[in-house]
mmCIF file of C-alpha atoms and ligand atoms in Angstrom:
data_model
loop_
_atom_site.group_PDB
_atom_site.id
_atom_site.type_symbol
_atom_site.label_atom_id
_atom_site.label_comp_id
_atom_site.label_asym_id
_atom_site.label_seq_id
_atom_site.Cartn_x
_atom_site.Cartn_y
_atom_site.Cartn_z
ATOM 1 C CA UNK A 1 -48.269 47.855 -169.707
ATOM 2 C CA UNK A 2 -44.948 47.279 -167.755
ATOM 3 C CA UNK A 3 -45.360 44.264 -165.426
ATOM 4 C CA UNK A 4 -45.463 44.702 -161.678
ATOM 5 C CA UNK A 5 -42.265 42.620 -160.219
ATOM 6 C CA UNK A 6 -42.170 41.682 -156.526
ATOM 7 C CA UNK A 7 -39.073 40.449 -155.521
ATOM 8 C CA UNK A 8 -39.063 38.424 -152.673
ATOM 9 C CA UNK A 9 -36.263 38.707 -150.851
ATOM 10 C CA UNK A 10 -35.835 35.370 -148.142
ATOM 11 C CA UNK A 11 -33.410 34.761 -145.614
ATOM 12 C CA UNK A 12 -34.656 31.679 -145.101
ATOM 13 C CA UNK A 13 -33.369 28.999 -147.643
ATOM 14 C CA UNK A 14 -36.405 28.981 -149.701
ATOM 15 C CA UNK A 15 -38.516 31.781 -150.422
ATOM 16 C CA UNK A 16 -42.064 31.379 -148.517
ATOM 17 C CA UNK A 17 -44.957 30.294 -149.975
ATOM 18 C CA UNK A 18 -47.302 32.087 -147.982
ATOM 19 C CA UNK A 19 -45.388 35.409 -149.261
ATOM 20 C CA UNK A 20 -45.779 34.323 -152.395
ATOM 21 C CA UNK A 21 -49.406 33.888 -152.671
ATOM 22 C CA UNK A 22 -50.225 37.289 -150.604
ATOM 23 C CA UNK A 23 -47.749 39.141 -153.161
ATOM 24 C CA UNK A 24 -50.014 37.825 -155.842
ATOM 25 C CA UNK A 25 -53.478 38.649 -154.488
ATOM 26 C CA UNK A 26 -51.481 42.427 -153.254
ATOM 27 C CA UNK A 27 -51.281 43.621 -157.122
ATOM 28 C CA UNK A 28 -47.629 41.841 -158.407
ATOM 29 C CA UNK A 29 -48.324 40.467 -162.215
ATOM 30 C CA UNK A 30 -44.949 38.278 -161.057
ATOM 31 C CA UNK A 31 -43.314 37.223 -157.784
ATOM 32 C CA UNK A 32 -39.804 35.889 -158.013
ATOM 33 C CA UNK A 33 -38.611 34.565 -154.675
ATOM 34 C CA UNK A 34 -34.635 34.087 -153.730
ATOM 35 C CA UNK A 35 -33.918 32.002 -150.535
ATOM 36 C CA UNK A 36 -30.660 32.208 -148.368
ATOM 37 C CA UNK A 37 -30.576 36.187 -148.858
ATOM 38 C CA UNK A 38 -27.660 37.186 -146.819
ATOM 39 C CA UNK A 39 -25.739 40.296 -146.179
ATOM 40 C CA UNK A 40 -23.143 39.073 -148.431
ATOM 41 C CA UNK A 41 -25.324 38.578 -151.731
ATOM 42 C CA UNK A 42 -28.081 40.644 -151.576
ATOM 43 C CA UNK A 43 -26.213 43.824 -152.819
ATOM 44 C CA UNK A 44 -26.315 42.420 -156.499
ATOM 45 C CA UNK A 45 -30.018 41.311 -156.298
ATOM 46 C CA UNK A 46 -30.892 44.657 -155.410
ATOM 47 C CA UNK A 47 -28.788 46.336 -158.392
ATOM 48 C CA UNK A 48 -30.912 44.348 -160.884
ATOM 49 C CA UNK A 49 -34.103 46.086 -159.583
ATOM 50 C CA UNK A 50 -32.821 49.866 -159.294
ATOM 51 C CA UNK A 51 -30.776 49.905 -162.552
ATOM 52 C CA UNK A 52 -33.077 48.101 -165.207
ATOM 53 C CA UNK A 53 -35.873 50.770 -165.427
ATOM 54 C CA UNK A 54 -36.059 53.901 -166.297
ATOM 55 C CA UNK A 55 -37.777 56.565 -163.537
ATOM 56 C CA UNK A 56 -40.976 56.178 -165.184
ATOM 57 C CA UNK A 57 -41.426 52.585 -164.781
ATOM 58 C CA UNK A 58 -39.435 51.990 -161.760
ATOM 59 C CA UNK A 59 -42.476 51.905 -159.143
ATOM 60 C CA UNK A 60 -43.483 48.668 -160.903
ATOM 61 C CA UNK A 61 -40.412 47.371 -159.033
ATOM 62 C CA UNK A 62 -40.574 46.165 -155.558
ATOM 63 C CA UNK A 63 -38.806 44.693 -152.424
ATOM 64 C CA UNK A 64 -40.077 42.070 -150.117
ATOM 65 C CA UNK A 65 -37.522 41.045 -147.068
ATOM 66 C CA UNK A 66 -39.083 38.012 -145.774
ATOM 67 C CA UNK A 67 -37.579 34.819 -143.839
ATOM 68 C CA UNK A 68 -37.830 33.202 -140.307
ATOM 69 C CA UNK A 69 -35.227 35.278 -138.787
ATOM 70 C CA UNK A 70 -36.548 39.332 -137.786
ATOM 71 C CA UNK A 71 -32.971 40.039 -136.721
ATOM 72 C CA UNK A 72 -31.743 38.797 -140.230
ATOM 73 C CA UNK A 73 -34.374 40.162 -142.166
ATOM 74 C CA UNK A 74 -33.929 43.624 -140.427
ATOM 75 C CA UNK A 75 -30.298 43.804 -141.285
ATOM 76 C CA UNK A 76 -30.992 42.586 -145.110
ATOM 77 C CA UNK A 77 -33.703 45.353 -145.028
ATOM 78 C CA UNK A 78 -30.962 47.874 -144.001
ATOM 79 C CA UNK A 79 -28.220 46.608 -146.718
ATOM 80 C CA UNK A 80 -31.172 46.814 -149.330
ATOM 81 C CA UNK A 81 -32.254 50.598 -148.353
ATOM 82 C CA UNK A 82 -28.341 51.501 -148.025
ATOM 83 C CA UNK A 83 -28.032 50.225 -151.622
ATOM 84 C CA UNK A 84 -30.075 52.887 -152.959
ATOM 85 C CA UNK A 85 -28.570 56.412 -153.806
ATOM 86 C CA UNK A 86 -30.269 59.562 -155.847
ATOM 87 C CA UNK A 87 -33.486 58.286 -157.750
ATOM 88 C CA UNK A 88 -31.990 54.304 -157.994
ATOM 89 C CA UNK A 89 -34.102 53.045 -155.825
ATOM 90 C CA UNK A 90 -37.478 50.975 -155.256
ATOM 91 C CA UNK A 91 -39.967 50.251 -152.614
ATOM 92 C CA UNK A 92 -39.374 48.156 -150.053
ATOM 93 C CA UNK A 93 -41.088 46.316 -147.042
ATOM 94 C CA UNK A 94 -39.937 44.274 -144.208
ATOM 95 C CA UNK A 95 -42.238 41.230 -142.760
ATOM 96 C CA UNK A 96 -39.822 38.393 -141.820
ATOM 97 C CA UNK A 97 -42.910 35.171 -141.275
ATOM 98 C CA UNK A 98 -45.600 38.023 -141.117
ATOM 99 C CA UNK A 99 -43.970 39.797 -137.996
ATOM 100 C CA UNK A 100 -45.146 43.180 -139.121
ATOM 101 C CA UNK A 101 -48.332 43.038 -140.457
ATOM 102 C CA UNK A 102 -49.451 39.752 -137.808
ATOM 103 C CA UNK A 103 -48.410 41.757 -134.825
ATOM 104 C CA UNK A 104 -49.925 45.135 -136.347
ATOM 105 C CA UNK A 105 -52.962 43.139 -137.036
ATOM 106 C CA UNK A 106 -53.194 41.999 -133.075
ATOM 107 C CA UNK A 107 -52.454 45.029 -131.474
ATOM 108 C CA UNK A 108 -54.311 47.256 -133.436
ATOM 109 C CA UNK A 109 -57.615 44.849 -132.528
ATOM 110 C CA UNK A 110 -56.361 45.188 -129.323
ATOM 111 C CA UNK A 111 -56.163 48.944 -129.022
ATOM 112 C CA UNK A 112 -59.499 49.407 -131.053
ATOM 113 C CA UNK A 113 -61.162 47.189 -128.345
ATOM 114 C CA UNK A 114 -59.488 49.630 -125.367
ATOM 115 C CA UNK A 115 -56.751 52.091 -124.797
ATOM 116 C CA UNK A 116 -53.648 49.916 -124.046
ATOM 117 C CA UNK A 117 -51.617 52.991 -122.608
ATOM 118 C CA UNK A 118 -50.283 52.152 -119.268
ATOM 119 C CA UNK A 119 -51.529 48.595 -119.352
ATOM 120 C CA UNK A 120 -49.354 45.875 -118.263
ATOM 121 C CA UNK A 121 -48.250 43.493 -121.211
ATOM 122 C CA UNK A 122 -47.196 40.316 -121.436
ATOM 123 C CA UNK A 123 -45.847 38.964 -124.769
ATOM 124 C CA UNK A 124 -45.535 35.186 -124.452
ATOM 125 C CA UNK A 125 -42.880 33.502 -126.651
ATOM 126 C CA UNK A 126 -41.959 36.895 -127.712
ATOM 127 C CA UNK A 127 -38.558 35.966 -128.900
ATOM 128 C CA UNK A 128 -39.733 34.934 -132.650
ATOM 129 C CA UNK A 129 -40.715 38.215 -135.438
ATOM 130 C CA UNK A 130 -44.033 38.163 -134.567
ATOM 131 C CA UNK A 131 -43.690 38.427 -130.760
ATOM 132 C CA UNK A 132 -40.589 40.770 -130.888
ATOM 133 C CA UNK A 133 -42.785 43.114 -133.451
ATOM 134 C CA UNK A 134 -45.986 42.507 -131.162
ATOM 135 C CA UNK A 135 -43.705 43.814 -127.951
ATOM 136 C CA UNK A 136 -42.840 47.191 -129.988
ATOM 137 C CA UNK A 137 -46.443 48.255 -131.257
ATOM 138 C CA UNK A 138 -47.519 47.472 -127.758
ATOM 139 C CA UNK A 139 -44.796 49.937 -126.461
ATOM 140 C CA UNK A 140 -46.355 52.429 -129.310
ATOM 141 C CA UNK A 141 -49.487 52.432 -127.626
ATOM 142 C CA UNK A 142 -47.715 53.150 -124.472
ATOM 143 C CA UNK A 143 -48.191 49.504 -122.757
ATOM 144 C CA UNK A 144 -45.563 48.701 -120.264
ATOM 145 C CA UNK A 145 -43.968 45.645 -121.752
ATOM 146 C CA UNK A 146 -42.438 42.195 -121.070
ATOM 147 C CA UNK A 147 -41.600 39.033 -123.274
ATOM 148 C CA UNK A 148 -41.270 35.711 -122.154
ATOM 149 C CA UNK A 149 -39.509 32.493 -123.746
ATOM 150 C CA UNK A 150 -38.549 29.329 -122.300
ATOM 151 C CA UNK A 151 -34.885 30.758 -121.610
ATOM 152 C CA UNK A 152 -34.299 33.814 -119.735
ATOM 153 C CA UNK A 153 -31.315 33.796 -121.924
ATOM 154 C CA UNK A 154 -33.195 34.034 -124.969
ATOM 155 C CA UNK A 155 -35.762 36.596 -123.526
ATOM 156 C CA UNK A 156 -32.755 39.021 -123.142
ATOM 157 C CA UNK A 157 -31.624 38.475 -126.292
ATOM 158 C CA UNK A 158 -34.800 39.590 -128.063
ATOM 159 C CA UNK A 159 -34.902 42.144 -125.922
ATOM 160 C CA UNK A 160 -31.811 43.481 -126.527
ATOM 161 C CA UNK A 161 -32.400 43.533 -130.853
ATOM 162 C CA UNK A 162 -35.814 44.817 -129.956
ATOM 163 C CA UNK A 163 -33.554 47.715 -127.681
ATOM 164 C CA UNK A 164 -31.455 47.954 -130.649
ATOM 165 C CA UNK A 165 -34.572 48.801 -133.442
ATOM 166 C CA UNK A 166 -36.696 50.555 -131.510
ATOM 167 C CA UNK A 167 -34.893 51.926 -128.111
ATOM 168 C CA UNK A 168 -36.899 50.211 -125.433
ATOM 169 C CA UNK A 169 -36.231 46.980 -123.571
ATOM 170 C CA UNK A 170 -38.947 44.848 -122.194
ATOM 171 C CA UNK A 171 -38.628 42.807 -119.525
ATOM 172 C CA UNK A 172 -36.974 39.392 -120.192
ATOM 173 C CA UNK A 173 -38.827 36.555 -118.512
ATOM 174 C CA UNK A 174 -37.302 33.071 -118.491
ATOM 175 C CA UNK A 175 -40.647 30.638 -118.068
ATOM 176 C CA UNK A 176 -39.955 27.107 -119.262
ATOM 177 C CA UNK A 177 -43.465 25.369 -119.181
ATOM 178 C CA UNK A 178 -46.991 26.683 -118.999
ATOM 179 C CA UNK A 179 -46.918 26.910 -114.869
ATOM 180 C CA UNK A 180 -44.174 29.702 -115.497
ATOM 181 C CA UNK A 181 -45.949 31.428 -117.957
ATOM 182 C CA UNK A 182 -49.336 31.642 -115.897
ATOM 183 C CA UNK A 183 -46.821 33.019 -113.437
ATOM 184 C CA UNK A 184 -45.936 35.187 -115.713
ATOM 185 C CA UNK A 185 -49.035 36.820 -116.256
ATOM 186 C CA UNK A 186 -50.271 37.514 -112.855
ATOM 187 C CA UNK A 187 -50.703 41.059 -112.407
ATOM 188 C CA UNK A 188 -50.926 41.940 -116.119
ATOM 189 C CA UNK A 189 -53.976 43.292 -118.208
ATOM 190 C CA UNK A 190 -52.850 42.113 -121.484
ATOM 191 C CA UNK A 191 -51.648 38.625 -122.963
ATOM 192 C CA UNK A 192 -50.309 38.310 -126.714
ATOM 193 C CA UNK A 193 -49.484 34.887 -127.113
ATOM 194 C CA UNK A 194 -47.023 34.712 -130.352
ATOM 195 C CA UNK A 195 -45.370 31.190 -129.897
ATOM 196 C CA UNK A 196 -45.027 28.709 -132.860
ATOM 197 C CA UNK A 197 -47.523 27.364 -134.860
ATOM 198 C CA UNK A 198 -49.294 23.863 -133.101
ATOM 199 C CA UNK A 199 -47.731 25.340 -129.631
ATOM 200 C CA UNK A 200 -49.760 25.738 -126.346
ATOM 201 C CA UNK A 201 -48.582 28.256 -124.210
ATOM 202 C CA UNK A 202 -51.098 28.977 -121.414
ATOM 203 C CA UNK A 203 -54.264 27.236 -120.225
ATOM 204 C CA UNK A 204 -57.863 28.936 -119.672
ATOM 205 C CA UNK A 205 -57.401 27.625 -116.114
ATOM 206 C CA UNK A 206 -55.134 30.557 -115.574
ATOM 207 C CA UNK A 207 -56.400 33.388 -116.787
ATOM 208 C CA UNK A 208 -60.110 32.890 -116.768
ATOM 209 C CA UNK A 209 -60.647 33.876 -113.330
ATOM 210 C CA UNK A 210 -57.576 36.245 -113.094
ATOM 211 C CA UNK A 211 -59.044 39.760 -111.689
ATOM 212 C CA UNK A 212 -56.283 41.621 -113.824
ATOM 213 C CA UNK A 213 -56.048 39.776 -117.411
ATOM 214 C CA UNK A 214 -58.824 42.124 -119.917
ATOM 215 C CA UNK A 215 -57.615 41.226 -122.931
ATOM 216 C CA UNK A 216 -55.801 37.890 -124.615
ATOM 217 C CA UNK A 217 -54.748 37.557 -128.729
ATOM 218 C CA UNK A 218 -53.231 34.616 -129.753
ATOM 219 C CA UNK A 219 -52.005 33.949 -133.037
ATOM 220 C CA UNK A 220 -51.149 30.377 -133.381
ATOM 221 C CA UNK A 221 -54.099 29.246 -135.405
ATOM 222 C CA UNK A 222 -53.294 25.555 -135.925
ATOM 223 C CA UNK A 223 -54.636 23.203 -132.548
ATOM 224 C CA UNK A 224 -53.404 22.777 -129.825
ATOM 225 C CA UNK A 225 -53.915 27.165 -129.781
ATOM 226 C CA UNK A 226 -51.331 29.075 -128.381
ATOM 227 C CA UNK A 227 -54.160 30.125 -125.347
ATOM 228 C CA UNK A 228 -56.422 27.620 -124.316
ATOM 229 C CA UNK A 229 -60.045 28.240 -124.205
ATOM 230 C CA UNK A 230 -59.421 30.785 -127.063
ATOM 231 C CA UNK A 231 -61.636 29.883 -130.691
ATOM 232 C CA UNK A 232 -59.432 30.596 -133.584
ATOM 233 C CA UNK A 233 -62.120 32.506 -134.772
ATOM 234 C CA UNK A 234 -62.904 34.949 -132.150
ATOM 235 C CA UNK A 235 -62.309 38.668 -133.011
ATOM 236 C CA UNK A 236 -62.808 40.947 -129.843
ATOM 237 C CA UNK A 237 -65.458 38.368 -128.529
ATOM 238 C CA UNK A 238 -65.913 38.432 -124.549
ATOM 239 C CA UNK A 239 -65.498 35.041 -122.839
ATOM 240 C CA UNK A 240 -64.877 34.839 -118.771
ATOM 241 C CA UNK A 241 -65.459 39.051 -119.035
ATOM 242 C CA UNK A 242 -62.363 38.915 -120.896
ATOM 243 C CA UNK A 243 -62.104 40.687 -124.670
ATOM 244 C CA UNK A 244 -60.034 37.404 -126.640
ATOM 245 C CA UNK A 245 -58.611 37.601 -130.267
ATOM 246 C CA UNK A 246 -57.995 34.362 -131.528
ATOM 247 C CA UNK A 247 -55.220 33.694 -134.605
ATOM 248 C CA UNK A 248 -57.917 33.784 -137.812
ATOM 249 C CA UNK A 249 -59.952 36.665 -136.043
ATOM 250 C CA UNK A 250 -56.441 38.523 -136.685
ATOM 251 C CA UNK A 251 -55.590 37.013 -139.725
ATOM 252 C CA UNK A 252 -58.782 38.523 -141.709
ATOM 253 C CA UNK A 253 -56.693 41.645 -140.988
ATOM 254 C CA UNK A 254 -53.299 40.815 -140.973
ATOM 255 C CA UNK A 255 -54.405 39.380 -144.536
ATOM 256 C CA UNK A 256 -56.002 42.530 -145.853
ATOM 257 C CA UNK A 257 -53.109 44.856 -144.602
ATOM 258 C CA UNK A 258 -50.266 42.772 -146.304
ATOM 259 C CA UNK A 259 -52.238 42.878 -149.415
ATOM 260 C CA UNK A 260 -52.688 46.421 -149.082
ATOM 261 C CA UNK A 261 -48.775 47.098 -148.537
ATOM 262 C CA UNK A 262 -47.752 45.106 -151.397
ATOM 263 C CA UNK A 263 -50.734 47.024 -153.627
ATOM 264 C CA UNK A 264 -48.812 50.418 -152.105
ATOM 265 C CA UNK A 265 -44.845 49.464 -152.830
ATOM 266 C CA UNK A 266 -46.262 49.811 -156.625
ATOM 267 C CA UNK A 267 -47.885 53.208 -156.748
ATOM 268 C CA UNK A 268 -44.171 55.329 -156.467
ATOM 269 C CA UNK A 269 -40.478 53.801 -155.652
ATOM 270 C CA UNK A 270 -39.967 55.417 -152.443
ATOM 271 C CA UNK A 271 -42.435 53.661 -149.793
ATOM 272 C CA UNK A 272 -40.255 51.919 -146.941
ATOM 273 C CA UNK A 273 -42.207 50.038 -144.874
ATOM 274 C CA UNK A 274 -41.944 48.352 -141.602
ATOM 275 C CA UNK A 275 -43.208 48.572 -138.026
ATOM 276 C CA UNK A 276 -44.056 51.945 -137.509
ATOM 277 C CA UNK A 277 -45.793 52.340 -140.622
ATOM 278 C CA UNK A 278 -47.649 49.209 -141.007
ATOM 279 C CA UNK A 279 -48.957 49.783 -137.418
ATOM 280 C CA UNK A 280 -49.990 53.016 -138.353
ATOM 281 C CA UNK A 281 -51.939 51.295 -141.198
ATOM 282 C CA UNK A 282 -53.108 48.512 -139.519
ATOM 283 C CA UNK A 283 -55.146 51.000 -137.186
ATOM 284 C CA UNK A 284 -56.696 52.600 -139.725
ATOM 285 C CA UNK A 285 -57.974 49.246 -141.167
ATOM 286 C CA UNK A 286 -59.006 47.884 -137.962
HETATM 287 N N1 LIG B 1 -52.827 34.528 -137.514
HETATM 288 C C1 LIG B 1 -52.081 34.929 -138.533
HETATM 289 O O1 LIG B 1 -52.548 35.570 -139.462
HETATM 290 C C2 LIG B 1 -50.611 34.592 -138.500
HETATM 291 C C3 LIG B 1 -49.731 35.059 -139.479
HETATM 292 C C4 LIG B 1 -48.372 34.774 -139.347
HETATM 293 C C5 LIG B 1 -47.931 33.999 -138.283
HETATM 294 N N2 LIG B 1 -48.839 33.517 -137.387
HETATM 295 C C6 LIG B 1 -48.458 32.718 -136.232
HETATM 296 O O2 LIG B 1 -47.801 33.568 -135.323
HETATM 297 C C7 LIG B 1 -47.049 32.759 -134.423
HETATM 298 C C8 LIG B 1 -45.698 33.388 -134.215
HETATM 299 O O3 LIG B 1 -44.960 33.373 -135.415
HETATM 300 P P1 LIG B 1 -43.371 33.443 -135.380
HETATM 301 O O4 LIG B 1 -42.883 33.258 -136.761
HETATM 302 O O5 LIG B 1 -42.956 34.667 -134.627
HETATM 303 O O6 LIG B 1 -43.080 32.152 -134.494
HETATM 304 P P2 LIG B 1 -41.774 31.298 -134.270
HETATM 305 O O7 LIG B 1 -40.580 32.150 -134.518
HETATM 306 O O8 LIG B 1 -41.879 30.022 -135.009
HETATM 307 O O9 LIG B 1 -41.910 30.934 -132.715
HETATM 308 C C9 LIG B 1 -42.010 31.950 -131.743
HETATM 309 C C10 LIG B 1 -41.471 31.440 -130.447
HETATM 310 O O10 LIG B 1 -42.219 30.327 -129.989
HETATM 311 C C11 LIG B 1 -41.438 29.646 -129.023
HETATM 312 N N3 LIG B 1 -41.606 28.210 -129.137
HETATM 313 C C12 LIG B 1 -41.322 27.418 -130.203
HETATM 314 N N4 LIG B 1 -41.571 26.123 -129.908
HETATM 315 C C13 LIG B 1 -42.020 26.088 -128.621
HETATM 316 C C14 LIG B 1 -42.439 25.072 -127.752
HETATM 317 N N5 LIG B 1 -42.463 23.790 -128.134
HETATM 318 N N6 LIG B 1 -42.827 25.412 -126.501
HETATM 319 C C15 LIG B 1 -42.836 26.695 -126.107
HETATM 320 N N7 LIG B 1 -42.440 27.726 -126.896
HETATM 321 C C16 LIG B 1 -42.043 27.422 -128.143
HETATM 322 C C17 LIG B 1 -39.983 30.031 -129.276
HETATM 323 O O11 LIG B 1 -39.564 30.814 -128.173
HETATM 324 P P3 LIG B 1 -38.420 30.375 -127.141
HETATM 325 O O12 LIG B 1 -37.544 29.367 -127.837
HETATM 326 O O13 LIG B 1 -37.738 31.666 -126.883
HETATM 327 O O14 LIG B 1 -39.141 29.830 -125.971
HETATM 328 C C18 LIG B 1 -40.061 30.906 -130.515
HETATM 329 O O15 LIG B 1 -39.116 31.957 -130.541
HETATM 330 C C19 LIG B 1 -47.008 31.357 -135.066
HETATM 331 O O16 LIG B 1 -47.894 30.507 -134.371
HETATM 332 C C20 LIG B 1 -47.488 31.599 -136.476
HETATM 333 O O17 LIG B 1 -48.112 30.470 -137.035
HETATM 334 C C21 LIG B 1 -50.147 33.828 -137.467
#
């Protein structure tokens, strides 16, 4: 039986752990994991997985791009696919830290709970993958969107690369400390909080009484939660009339749709995922 190989493919300088593990429990018999992937070297990594098998057993070759860095990982993910010609080629996914299938995971809960079309949203610290990812499935379920980090410089930037992949911007909101961000969400009828992990980023004080907020996800499992007053564990549960995801009430998901990707890249050497397609997935898990 030809072994399933997942190659993990990091810019960050070692390979993730968490990657690892999920790779496993998707379907790979082995997961080798390179750190410091760069433009530069990742041309020859990917020649030892198009040219070693023959068409028959390619499929049971596959392509991770992972790493802390979305705007790195997308442009690895684009030297990888460009490396490819005729039938050399093998499957491939993008989820720099989880951006993909976390932020498909908290939409698409989102969206099942109520149409988000038209709806006001408010990414806060959407500069990392999971927030810039978060901001574009948002925008596919026709949300108006903004992103917020604690530089208005650095909200334009990741609004810029998120112009650049998917051809919308989102408003750029510089808010420095949690007064900002409750600022922030006045007026808006969705909050996806995607700042780092241990990292408060809004208190229950302002949003449980807001007359526009419906719906809050936070991801940031690990206490102090990115949301006050939200329970890790919540998954569409109504608190203050509000419909609240908290970080492992996604992750059941997120879990279950990474695994399922990784299962996929095996069954032919031509599945590319990334946003659009994991999205699309994640909503039919939900
Ligand atoms: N639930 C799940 O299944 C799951 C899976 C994967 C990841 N996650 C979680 O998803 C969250 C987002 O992941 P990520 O990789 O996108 O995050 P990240 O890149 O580590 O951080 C996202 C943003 O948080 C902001 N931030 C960092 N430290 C801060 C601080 N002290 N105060 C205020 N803002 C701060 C930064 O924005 P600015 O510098 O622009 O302000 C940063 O760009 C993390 O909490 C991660 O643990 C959850």
């Amino acid at each position: 039986m030809t072994k399933k190989l997942l190659f993990l493919l990091d810019t960050d300088p070692a390979p993730s752990v968490f990657d690892t593990v999920v790779g496993y429990d998707g379907g790979a018999d082995h997961v080798i994991g390179y750190g410091g992937v760069t433009l530069e070297n990742v041309g020859a990594l990917v020649d030892g997985a198009i040219y070693t098998r023959g068409p028959k057993e390619k499929q049971f070759t596959a392509i991770f791009v992972g790493g802390g860095n979305i705007v790195a990982g997308e442009a690895v993910f684009e030297a990888v696919k460009k490396r490819f010609f005729s039938n050399f080629r093998v499957s491939v996914m993008l989820d720099s830290n989880g951006s993909n299938t976390t932020a498909a995971a908290g939409v698409a809960l989102l969206a099942k709970a109520k149409p988000l079309a038209g709806k006001k949203a408010v990414v806060l610290a959407g500069t990392g993958p999971v927030g810039m990812r978060a901001a574009a499935m948002l925008h596919i379920e026709g949300a108006e969107v903004a992103i917020t980090s604690r530089s208005k410089q650095s909200a334009e930037a990741a609004s810029k690369a998120i112009n650049d992949r998917f051809g919308f911007t989102p408003a750029a909101i510089g808010a420095a400390d949690n007064a900002a961000r409750a600022a922030a969400v006045k007026g808006a009828h969705i909050v996806f909080a995607a700042g780092g992990i241990g990292v408060p980023l809004l208190d229950e004080k302002d949003w449980q009484d807001d007359p526009t907020i419906e719906m809050l996800a936070d991801c940031n499992a690990q206490p102090p939660v990115g949301i006050g007053g939200v329970d890790p564990f919540d998954k569409a549960k109504e608190r203050h009339g509000k419909i609240v995801i908290g970080a492992l009430g996604l992750g059941g998901l997120k879990l279950k749709l990474h695994r399922a990707c990784v299962g996929q890249l095996f069954e032919s050497s031509e599945q590319v995922f990334d946003a659009e397609n994991i999205y699309a997935q994640a909503k039919a898990l939900a």
